[in-house]
Tab-separated table of C-alpha atoms in Angstrom:
chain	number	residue	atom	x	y	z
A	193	UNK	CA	-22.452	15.902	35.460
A	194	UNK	CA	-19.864	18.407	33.692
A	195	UNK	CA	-20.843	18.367	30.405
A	196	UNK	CA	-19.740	17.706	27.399
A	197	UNK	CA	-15.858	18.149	28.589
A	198	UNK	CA	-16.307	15.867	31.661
A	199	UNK	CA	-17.979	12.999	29.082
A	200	UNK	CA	-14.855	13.652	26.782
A	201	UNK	CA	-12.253	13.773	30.050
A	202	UNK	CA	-14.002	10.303	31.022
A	203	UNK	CA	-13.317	9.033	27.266
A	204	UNK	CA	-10.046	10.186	27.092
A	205	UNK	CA	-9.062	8.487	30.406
A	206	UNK	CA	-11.210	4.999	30.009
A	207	UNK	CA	-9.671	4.641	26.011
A	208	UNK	CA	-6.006	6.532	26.502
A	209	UNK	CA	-3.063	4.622	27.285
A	210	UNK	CA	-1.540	5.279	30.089
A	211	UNK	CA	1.663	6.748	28.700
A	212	UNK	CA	0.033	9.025	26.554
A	213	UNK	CA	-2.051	10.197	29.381
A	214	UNK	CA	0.949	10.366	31.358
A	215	UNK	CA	2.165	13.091	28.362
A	216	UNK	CA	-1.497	15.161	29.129
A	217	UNK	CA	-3.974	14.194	31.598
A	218	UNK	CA	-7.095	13.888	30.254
A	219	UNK	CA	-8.719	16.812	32.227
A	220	UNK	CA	-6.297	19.359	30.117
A	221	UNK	CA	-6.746	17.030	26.868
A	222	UNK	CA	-10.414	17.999	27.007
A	223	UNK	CA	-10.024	21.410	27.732
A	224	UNK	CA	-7.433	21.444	24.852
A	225	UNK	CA	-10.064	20.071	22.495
A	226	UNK	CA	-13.137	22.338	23.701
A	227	UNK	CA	-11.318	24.938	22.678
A	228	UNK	CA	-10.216	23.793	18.914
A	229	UNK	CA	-13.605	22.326	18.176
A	230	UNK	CA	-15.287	26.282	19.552
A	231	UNK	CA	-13.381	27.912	17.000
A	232	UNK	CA	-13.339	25.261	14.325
A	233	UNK	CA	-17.218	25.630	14.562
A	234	UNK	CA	-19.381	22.769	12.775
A	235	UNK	CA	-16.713	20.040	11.223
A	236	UNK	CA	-17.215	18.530	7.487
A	237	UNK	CA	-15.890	15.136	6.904
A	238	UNK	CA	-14.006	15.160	3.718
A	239	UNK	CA	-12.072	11.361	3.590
A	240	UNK	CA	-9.970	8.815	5.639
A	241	UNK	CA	-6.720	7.678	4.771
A	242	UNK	CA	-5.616	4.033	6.502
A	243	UNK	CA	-2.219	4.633	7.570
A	244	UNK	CA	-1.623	1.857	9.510
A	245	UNK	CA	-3.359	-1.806	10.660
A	246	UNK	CA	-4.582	0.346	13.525
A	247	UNK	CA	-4.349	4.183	12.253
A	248	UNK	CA	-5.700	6.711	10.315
A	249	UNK	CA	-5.704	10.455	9.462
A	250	UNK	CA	-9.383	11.756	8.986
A	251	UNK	CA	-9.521	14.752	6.794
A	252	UNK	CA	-11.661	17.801	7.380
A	253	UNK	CA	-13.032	20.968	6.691
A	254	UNK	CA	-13.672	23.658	9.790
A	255	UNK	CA	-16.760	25.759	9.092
A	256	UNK	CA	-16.000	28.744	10.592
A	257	UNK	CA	-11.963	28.932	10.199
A	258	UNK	CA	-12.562	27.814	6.449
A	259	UNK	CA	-9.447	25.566	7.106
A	260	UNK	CA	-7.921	22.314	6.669
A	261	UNK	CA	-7.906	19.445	9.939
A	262	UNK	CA	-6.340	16.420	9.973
A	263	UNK	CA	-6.913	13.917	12.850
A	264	UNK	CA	-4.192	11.278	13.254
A	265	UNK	CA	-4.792	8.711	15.804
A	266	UNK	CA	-3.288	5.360	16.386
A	267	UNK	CA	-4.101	1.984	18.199
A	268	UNK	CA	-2.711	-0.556	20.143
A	269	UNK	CA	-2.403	-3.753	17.788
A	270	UNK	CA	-3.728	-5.679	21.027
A	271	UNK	CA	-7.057	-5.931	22.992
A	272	UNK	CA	-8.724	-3.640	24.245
A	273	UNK	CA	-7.154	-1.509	21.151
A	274	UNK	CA	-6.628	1.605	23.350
A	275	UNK	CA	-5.587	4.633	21.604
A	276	UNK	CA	-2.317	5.594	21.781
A	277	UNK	CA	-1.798	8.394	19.417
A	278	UNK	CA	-4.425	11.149	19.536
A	279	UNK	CA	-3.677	14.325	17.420
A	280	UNK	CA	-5.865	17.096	15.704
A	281	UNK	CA	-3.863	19.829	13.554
A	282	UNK	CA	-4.937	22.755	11.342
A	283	UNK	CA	-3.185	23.931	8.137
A	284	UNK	CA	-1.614	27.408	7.915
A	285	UNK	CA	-4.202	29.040	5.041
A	286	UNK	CA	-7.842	28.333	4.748
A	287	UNK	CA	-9.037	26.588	1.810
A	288	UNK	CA	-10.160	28.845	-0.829
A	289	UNK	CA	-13.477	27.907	-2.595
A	290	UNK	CA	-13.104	26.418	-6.050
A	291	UNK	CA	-14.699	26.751	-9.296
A	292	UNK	CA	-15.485	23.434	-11.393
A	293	UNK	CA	-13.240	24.717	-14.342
A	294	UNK	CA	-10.493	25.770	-11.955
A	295	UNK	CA	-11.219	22.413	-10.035
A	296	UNK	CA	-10.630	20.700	-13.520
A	297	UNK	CA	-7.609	21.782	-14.165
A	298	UNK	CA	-6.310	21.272	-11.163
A	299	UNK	CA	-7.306	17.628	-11.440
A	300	UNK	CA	-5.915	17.205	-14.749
A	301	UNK	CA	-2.498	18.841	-13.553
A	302	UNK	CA	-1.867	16.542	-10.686
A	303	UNK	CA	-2.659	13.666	-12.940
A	304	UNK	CA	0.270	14.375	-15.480
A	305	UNK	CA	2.425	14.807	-12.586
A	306	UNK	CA	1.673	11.351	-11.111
A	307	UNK	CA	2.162	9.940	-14.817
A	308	UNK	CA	5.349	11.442	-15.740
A	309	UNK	CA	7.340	8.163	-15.584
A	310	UNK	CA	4.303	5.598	-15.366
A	311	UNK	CA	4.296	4.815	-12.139
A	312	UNK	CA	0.558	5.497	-11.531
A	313	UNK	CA	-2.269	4.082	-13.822
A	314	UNK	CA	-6.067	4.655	-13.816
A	315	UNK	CA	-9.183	6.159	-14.594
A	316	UNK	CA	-10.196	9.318	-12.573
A	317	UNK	CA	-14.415	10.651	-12.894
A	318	UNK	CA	-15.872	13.289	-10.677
A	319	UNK	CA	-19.446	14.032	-11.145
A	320	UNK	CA	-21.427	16.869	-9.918
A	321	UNK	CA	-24.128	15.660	-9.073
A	322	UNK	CA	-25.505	13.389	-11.940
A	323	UNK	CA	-23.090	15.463	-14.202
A	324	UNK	CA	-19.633	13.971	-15.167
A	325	UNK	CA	-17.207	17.485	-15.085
A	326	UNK	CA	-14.275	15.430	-15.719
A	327	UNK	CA	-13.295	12.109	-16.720
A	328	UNK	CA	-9.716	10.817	-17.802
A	329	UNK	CA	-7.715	7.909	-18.216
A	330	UNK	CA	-4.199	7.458	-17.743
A	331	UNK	CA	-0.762	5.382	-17.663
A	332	UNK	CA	-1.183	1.785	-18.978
A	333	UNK	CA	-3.620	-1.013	-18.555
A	334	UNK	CA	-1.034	-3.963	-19.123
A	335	UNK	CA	2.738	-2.809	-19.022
A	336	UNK	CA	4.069	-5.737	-21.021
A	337	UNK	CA	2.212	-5.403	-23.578
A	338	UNK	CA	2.079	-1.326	-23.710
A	339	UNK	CA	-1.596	-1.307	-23.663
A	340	UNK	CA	-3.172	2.373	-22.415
A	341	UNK	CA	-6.142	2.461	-19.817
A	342	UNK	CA	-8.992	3.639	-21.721
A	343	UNK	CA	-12.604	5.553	-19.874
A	344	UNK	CA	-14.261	2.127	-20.199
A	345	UNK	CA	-11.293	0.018	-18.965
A	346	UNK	CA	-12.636	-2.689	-16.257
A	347	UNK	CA	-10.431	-2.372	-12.996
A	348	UNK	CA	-10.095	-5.199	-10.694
A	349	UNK	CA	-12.246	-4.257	-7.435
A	350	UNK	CA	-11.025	-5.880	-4.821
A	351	UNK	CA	-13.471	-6.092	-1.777
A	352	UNK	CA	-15.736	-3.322	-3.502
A	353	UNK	CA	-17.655	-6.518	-4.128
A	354	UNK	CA	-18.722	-7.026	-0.201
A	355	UNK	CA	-21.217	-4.169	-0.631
A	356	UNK	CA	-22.640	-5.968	-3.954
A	357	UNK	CA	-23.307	-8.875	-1.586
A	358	UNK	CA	-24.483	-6.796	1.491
A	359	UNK	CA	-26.982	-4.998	-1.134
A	360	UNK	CA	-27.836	-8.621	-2.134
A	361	UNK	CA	-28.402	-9.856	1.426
A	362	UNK	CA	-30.501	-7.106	1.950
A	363	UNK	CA	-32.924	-7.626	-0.933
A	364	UNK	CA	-33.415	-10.945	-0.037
A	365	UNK	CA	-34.495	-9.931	3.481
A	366	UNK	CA	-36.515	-6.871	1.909
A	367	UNK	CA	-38.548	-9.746	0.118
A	368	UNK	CA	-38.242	-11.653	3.629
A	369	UNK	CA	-37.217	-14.640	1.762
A	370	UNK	CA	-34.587	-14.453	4.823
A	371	UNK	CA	-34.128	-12.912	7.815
A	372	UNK	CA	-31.160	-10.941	8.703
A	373	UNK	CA	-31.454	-12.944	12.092
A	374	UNK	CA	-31.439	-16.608	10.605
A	375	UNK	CA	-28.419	-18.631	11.442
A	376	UNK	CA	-26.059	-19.869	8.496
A	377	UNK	CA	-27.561	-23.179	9.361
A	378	UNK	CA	-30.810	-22.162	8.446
A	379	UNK	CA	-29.789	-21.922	4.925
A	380	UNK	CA	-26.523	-24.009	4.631
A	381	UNK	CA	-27.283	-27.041	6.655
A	382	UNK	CA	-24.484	-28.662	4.487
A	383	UNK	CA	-21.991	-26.103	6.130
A	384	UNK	CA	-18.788	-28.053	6.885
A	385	UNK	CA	-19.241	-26.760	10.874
A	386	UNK	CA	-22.463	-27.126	11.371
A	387	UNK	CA	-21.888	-26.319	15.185
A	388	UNK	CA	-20.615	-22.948	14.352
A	389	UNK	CA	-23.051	-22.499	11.578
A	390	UNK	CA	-25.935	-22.722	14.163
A	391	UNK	CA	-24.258	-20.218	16.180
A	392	UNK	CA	-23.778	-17.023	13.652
A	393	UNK	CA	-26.560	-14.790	12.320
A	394	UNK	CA	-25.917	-13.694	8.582
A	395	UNK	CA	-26.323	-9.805	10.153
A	396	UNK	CA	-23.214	-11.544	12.170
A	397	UNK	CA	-20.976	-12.291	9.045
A	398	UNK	CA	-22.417	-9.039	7.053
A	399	UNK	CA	-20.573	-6.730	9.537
A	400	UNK	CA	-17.838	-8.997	10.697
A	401	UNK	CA	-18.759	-10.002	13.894
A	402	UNK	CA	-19.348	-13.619	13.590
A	403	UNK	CA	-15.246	-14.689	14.044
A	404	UNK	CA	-15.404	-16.079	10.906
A	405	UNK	CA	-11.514	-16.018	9.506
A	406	UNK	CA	-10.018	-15.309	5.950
A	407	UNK	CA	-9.564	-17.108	2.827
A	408	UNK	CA	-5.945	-15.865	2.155
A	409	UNK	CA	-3.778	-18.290	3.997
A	410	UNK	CA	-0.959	-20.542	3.022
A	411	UNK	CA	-3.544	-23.335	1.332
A	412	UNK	CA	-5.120	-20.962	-0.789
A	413	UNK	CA	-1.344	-19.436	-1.964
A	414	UNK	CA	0.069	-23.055	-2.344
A	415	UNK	CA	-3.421	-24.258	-4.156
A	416	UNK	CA	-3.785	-23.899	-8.331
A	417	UNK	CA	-6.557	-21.319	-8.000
A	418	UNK	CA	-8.845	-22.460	-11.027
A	419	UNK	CA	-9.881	-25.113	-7.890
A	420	UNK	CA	-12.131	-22.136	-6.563
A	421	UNK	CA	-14.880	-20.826	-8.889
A	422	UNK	CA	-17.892	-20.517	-6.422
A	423	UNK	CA	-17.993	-19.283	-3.403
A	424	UNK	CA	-18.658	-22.700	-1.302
A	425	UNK	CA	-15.473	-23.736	-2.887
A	426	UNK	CA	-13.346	-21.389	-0.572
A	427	UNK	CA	-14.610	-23.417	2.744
A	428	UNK	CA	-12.208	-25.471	2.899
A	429	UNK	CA	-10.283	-22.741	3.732
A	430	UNK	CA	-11.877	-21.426	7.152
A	431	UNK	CA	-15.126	-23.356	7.638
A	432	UNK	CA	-13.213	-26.046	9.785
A	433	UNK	CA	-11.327	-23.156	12.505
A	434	UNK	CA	-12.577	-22.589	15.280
A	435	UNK	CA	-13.870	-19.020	15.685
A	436	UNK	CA	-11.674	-16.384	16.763
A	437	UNK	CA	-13.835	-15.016	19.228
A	438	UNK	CA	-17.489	-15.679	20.538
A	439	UNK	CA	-20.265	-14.458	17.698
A	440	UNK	CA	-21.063	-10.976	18.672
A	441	UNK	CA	-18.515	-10.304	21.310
A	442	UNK	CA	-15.266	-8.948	18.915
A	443	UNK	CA	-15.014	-7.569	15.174
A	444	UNK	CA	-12.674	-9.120	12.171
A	445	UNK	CA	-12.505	-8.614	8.509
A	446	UNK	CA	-13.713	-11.734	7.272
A	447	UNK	CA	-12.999	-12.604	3.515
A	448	UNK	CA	-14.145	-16.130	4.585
A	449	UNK	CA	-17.618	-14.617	5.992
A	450	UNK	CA	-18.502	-13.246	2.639
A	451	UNK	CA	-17.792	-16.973	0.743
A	452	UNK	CA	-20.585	-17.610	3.569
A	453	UNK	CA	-22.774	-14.725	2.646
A	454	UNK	CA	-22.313	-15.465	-1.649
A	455	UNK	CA	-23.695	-19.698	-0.980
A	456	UNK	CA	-26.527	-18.395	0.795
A	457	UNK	CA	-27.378	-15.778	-1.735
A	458	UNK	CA	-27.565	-18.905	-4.319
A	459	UNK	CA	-29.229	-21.266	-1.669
A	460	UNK	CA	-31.785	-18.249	-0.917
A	461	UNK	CA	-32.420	-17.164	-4.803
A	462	UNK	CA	-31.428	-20.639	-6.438
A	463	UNK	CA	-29.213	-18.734	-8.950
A	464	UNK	CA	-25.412	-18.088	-8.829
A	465	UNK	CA	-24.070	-15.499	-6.803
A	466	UNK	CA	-22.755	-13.832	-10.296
A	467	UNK	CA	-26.286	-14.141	-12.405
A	468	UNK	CA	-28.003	-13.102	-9.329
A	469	UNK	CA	-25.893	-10.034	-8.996
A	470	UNK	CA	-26.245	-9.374	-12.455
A	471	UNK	CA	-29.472	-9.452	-12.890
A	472	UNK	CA	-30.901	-7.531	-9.475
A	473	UNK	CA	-28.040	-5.244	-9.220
A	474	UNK	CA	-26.196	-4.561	-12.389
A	475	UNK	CA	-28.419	-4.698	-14.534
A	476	UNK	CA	-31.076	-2.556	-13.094
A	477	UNK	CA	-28.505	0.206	-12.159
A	478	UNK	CA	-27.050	0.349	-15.804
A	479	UNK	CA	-23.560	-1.080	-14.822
A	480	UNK	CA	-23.081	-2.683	-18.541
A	481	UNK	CA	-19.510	-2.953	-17.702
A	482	UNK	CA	-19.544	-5.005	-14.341
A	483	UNK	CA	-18.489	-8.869	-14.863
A	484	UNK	CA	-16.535	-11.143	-12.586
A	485	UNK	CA	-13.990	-12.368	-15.376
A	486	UNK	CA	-12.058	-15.355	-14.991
A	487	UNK	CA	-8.643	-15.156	-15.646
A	488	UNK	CA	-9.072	-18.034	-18.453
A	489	UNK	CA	-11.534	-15.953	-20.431
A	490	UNK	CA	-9.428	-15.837	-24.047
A	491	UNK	CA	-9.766	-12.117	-24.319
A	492	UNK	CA	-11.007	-9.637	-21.799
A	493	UNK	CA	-10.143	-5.758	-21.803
A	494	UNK	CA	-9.766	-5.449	-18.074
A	495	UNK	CA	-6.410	-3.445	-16.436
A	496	UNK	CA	-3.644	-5.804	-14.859
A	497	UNK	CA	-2.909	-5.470	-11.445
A	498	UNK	CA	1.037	-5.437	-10.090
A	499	UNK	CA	2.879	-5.727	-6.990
A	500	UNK	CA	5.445	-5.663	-5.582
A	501	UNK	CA	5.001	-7.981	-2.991
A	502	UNK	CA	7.034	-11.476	-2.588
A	503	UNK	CA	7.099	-13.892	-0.024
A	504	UNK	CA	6.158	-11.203	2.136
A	505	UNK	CA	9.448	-9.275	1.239
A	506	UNK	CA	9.001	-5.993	-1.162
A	507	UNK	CA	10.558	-7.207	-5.169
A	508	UNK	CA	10.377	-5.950	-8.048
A	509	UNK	CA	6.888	-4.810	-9.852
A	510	UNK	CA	5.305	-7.882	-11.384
A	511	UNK	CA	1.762	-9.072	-12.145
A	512	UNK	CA	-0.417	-10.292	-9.360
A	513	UNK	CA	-2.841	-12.920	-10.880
A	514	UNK	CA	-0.546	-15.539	-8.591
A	515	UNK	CA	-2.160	-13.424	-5.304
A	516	UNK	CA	-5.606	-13.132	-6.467
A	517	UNK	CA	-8.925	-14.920	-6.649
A	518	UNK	CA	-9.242	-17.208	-10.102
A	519	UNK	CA	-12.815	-15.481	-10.579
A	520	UNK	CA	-14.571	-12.806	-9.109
A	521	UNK	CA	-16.434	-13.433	-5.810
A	522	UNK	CA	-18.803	-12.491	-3.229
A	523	UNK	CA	-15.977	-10.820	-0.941
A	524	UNK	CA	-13.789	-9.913	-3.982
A	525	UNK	CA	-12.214	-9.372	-7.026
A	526	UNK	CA	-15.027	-8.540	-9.726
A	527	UNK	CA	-13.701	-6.077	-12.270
A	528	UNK	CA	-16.040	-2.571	-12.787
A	529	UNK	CA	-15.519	0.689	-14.628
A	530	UNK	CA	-15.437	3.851	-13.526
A	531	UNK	CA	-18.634	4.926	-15.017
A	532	UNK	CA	-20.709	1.762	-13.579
A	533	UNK	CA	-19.585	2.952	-10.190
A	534	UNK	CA	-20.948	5.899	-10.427
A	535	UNK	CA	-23.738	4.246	-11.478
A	536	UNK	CA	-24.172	2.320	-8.871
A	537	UNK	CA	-23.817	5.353	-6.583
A	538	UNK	CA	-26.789	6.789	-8.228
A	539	UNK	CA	-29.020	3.962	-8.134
A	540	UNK	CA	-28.034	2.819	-4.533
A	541	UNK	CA	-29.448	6.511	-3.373
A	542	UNK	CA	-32.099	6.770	-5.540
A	543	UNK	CA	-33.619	3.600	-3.952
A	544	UNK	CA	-33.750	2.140	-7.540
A	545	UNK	CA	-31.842	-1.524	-6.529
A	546	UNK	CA	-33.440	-1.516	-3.001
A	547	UNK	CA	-36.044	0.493	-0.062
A	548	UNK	CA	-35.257	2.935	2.134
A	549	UNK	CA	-35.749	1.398	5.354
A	550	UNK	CA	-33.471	-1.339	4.315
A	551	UNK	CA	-31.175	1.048	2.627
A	552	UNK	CA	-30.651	2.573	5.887
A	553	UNK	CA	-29.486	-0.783	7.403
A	554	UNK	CA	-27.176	-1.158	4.083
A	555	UNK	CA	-25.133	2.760	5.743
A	556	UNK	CA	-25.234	1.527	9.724
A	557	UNK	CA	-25.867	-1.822	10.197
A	558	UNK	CA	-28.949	-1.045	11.788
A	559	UNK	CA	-32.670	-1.763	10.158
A	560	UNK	CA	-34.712	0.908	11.714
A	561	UNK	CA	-38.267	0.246	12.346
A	562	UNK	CA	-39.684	2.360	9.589
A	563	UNK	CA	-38.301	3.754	6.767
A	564	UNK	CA	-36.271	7.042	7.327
A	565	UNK	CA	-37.889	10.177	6.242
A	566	UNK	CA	-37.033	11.639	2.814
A	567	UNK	CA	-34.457	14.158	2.521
């Protein structure tokens, strides 16, 4: 009853604070934002930026203005998370189409600006398509030694890897040599909990909902970390916590999930997690340049990563291998080029590494009942 303005007045007032309601009521919020999104016309998502634990600006395009938007929102750090910072804004001038030469330039312009004084160091690609238009590298792969970045320079991924082993979990259940309704304890009966093992699904731990916790704590900074190589080596870790909230019933980023996720990809396939990965995902999408690499390996050309983070406390720029994982893992730290990403890309949408229907499950967390129709 109302409409679409009464269902958005109801959101505003169940998910608001009450201070920012007390700013607006959520009657004249909704009427506010009726009338932006009518002359915005249809919205095109164009990126989010993470501004904060619990904020983000989401950047976008407004069809029938032809002008920027940028909405900025905010959340309480606390349950039940409501929002407490709600704005939409438009940019003065509407964005003026682009050519891909003009586009180009552009590109390479704000890269030499960024690189003046070395502070910024990468490898930028944008493809049209299946067409690279422009590719670059820039600033240096290992300061002390002066070394540059070059195109096929291996950057450290951080947890780029989770999809790698969400793609992996999902072939397995494509093949239904598991379910993604088993318990962990259906394929890790050795599980140091095995209480909370028969409690969690694996689609639990894939999307973070199991309470599983995080492999980053004080052990894992005070331990030598050659001591973790495989991913059942990081239990120690969590596997013994309880669970920070009943399976199902809350949502946290679990590092320590995806350790769970990478054992029962090798208990499932009887291979490592890194020659299965290689083998059913690399290696049929053409990433040639995708390896975990250990940081003993006597010579690797992969970029260093810095920080400046100390003891919690902002320092001066150093290396990070003291923060990082020893090897790369199932929730982490694998090192890729720019290139096999794209790669990746291609094959993930082209259904080469894995079907549609479970494809689909892979971009909502839901595994419709038939496969979606072709586009």
């Amino acid at each position: 009853r109302g409409g679409p303005a009464a269902a958005t007045a109801d959101f505003f007032e169940d998910n608001f604070t009450p201070e920012l309601l007390a700013e607006e009521t959520a009657v004249e919020r909704a009427e506010r934002l009726a009338a932006k999104l009518e002359r915005f016309g249809e919205i095109q998502l164009q990126g989010v930026q993470k501004t904060a634990a619990f904020g983000a600006t989401i950047m976008a395009g407004a069809g029938a203005t032809g002008t920027q938007i940028e909405i900025r929102y905010a959340l309480e750090e606390e349950e039940p998370h409501r929002i407490t910072f709600f704005e939409i804004s438009e940019a003065g001038e509407a964005i003026e189409p682009m050519s891909v030469e003009a586009m180009v330039a552009a590109a390479g312009k704000h890269l030499e600006a960024l690189t003046d004084d070395n502070a910024s160091a990468g490898v930028a690609l944008i493809a049209r398509g299946k067409e690279i238009v422009f590719e670059r590298a820039f600033g240096l792969a290992n300061r002390r030694f002066g070394a540059p970045n070059k195109l096929d320079t291996p950057f450290n991924l951080g947890s780029i890897n989770k999809i790698f082993t969400k793609m992996a979990i999902a072939q397995l259940a494509a093949t239904g040599e598991l379910s993604l309704d088993d318990t962990v304890a259906k394929h890790l009966p050795d599980y140091p909990n095995p209480e909370v093992a028969g409690r969690i699904t694996i689609a639990q731990v894939v999307n973070h909902t199991a309470g599983l916790g995080d492999i980053f704590t004080d052990a894992f900074a005070e331990t030598a970390k050659e001591r973790f190589r495989s991913p059942s080596d990081y239990f120690e870790l969590f596997a013994n916590d309880d669970l920070l909230f009943e399976p199902g019933e809350g949502r946290q980023y679990s590092n320590g999930g995806y350790m769970v996720l990478g054992a029962i990809i090798e208990a499932v396939s009887g291979q490592s997690y890194h020659d299965y990965v290689r083998a059913k995902i690399f290696e049929p999408a053409g990433m040639t340049s995708t390896a975990p690499y250990s940081l003993d390996d006597p010579v690797t050309p992969i970029a260093t990563g810095y920080t400046r983070l100390q003891d919690h406390e902002a320092g001066p720029l150093r290396e990070n291998s003291h923060m990082i994982p020893f090897t790369g893992t199932s929730a982490g730290g694998g090192y890729s080029t720019a290139r096999d990403l794209l790669a990746f890309r291609h094959a993930f949408f082209d259904h080469t590494l894995l079907d549609p229907r479970h494809t689909a499950w892979m971009v909502t967390d839901e595994l419709p009942d038939e496969a979606p129709p072709a586009e």
